[in-house]
Short mmCIF file of C-alpha atoms in Angstrom, two decimals:
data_model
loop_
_atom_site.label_atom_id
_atom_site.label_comp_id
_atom_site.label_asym_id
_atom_site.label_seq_id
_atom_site.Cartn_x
_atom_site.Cartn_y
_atom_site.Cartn_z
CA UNK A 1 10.73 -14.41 -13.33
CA UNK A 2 10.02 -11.30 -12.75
CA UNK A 3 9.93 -9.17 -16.82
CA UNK A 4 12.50 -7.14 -17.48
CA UNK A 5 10.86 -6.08 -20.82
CA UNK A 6 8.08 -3.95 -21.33
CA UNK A 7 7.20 -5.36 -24.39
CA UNK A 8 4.64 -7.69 -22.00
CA UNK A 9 2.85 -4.62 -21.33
CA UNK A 10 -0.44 -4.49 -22.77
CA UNK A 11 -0.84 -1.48 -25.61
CA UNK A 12 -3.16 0.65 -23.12
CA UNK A 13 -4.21 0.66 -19.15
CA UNK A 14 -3.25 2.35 -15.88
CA UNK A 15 -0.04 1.08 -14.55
CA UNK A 16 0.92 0.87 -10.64
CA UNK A 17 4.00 1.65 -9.25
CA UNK A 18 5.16 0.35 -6.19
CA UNK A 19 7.85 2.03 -3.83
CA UNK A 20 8.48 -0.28 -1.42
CA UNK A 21 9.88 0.68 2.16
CA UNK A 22 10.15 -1.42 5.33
CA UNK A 23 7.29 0.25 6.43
CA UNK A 24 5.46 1.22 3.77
CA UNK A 25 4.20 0.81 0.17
CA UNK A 26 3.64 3.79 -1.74
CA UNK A 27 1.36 3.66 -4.60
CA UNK A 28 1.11 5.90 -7.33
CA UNK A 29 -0.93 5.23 -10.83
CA UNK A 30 -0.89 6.36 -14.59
CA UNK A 31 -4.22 7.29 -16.23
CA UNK A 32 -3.51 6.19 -19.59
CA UNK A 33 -1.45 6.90 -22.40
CA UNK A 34 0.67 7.52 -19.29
CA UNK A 35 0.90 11.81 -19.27
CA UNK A 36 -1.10 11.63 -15.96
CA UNK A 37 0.42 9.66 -12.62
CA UNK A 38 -0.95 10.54 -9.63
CA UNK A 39 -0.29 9.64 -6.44
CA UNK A 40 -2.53 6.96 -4.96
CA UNK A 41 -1.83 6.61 -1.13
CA UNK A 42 0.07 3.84 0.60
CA UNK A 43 -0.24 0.50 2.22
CA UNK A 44 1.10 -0.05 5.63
CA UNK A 45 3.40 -3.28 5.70
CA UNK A 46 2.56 -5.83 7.61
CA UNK A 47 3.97 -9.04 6.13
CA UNK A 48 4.31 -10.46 3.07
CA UNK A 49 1.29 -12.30 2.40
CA UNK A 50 -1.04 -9.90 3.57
CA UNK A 51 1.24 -7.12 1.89
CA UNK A 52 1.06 -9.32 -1.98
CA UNK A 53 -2.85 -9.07 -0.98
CA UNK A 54 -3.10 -5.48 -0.47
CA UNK A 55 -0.65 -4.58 -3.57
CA UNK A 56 -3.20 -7.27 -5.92
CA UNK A 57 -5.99 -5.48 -4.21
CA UNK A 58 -4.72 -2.06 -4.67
CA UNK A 59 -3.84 -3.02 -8.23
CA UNK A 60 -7.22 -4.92 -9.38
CA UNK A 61 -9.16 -1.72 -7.43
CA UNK A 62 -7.34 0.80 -10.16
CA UNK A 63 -7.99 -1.86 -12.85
CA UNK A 64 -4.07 -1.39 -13.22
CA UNK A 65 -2.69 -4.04 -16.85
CA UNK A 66 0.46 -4.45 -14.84
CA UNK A 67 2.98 -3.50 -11.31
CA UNK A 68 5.78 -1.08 -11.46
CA UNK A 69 8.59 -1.64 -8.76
CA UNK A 70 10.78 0.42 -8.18
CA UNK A 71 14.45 -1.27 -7.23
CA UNK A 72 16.98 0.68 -5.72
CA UNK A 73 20.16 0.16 -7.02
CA UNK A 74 23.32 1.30 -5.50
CA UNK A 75 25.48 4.25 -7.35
CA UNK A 76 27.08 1.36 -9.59
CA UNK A 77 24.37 -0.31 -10.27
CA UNK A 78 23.79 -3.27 -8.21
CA UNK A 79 21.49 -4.38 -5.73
CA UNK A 80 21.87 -3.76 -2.43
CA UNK A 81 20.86 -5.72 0.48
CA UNK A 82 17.46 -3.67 0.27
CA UNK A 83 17.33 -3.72 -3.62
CA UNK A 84 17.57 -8.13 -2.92
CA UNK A 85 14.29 -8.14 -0.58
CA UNK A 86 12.58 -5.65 -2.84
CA UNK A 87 13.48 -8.32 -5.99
CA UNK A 88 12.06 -11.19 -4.09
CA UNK A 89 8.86 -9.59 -3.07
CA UNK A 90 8.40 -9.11 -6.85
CA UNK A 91 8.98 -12.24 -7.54
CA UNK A 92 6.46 -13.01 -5.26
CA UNK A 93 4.11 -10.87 -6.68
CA UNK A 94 4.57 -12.00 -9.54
CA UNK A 95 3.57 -15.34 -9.45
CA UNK A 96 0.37 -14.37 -7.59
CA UNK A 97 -0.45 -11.42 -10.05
CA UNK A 98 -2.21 -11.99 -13.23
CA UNK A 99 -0.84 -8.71 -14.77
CA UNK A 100 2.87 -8.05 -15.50
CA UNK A 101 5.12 -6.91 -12.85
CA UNK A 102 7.81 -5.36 -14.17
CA UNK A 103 11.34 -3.23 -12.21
CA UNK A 104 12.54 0.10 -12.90
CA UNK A 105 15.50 1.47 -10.94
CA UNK A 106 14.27 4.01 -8.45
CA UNK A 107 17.69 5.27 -6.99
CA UNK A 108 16.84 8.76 -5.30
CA UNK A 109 12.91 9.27 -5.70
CA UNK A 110 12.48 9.52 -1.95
CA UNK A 111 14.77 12.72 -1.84
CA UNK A 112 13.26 14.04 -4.90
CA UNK A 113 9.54 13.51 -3.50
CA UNK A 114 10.63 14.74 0.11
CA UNK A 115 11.74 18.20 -1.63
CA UNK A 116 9.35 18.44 -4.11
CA UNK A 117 6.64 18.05 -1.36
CA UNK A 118 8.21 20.50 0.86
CA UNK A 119 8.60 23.04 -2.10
CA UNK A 120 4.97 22.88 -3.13
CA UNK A 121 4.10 23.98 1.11
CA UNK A 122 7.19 24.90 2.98
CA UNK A 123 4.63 25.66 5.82
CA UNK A 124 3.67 21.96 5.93
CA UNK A 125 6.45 19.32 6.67
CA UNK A 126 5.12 16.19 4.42
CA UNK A 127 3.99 13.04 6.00
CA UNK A 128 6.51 9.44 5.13
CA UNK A 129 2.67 8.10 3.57
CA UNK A 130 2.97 11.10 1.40
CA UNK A 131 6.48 10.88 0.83
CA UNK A 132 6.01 7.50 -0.20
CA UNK A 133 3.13 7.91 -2.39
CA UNK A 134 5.36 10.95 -4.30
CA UNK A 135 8.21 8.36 -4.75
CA UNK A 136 6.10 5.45 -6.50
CA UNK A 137 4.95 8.83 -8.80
CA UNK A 138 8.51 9.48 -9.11
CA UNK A 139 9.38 5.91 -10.33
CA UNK A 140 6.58 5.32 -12.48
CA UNK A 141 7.41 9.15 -14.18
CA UNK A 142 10.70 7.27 -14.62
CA UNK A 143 9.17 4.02 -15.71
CA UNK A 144 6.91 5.79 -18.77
CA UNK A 145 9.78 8.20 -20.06
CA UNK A 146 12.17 5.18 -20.28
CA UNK A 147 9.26 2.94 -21.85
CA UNK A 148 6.44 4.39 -22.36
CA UNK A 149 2.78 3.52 -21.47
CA UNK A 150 2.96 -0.14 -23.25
#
């Protein structure tokens, strides 16, 4: 199962936050004790085995201690259709990861990353990859200031 409790975090280490799309995986990462997340590109999807690869790659490449996916909930709460397939490719990633993977609701990081990359260069209309990337920053910004690093 999939941790709910970030207790299983080790005490230090990068974490890597997952916002997963249909199309795409954005990545972001925490340089530790957690005050610096960055963004850390994407991963186009392709299908599930070869996208568990790329997240474990992208993930043992960062020398990340544990996965941070974001879930979006609806405005009650509750999983969605969406929220559902995101849970069960955690689940999957979970039992192929040798780190934690833990969920953190994500509900409106897109919107917040689309304006607050079209703020920082209103001359520059952001790319989805980037869009992405600047949710899984989002919802691992989320992730630390409800839990902390570990």
């Amino acid at each position: 199962m999939v941790a709910d409790d970030p207790a299983v975090l080790p005490q230090a280490g990068r974490l890597l936050a997952l916002d997963v799309g249909d199309r795409r995986i954005g990545l972001a990462v925490s340089i530790p004790p957690g005050s610096l997340i960055l963004p850390a590109g994407h991963i186009q999807r392709r299908n599930r085995r070869a996208d568990v690869a790329a997240i474990l790659n992208a993930a043992n490449s960062r020398d990340a201690v544990a996965i941070i996916v974001g879930i979006p909930y609806d405005a009650r709460g509750r999983p969605g259709e969406q929220a559902r397939k995101i849970q069960s490719l955690a689940r999957v990633l979970e039992r192929s990861a040798d780190i934690p993977v833990l969920t953190v609701d994500e509900s409106y990081t897109s919107n917040a990353a689309e304006t607050e990359l079209r703020q920082a260069d209103p001359s520059a209309p952001p790319s989805r990859g980037d869009i992405d990337a600047g949710a899984a920053v989002a919802i691992l910004r989320r992730f630390v200031a409800q839990h902390g690093q570990g």
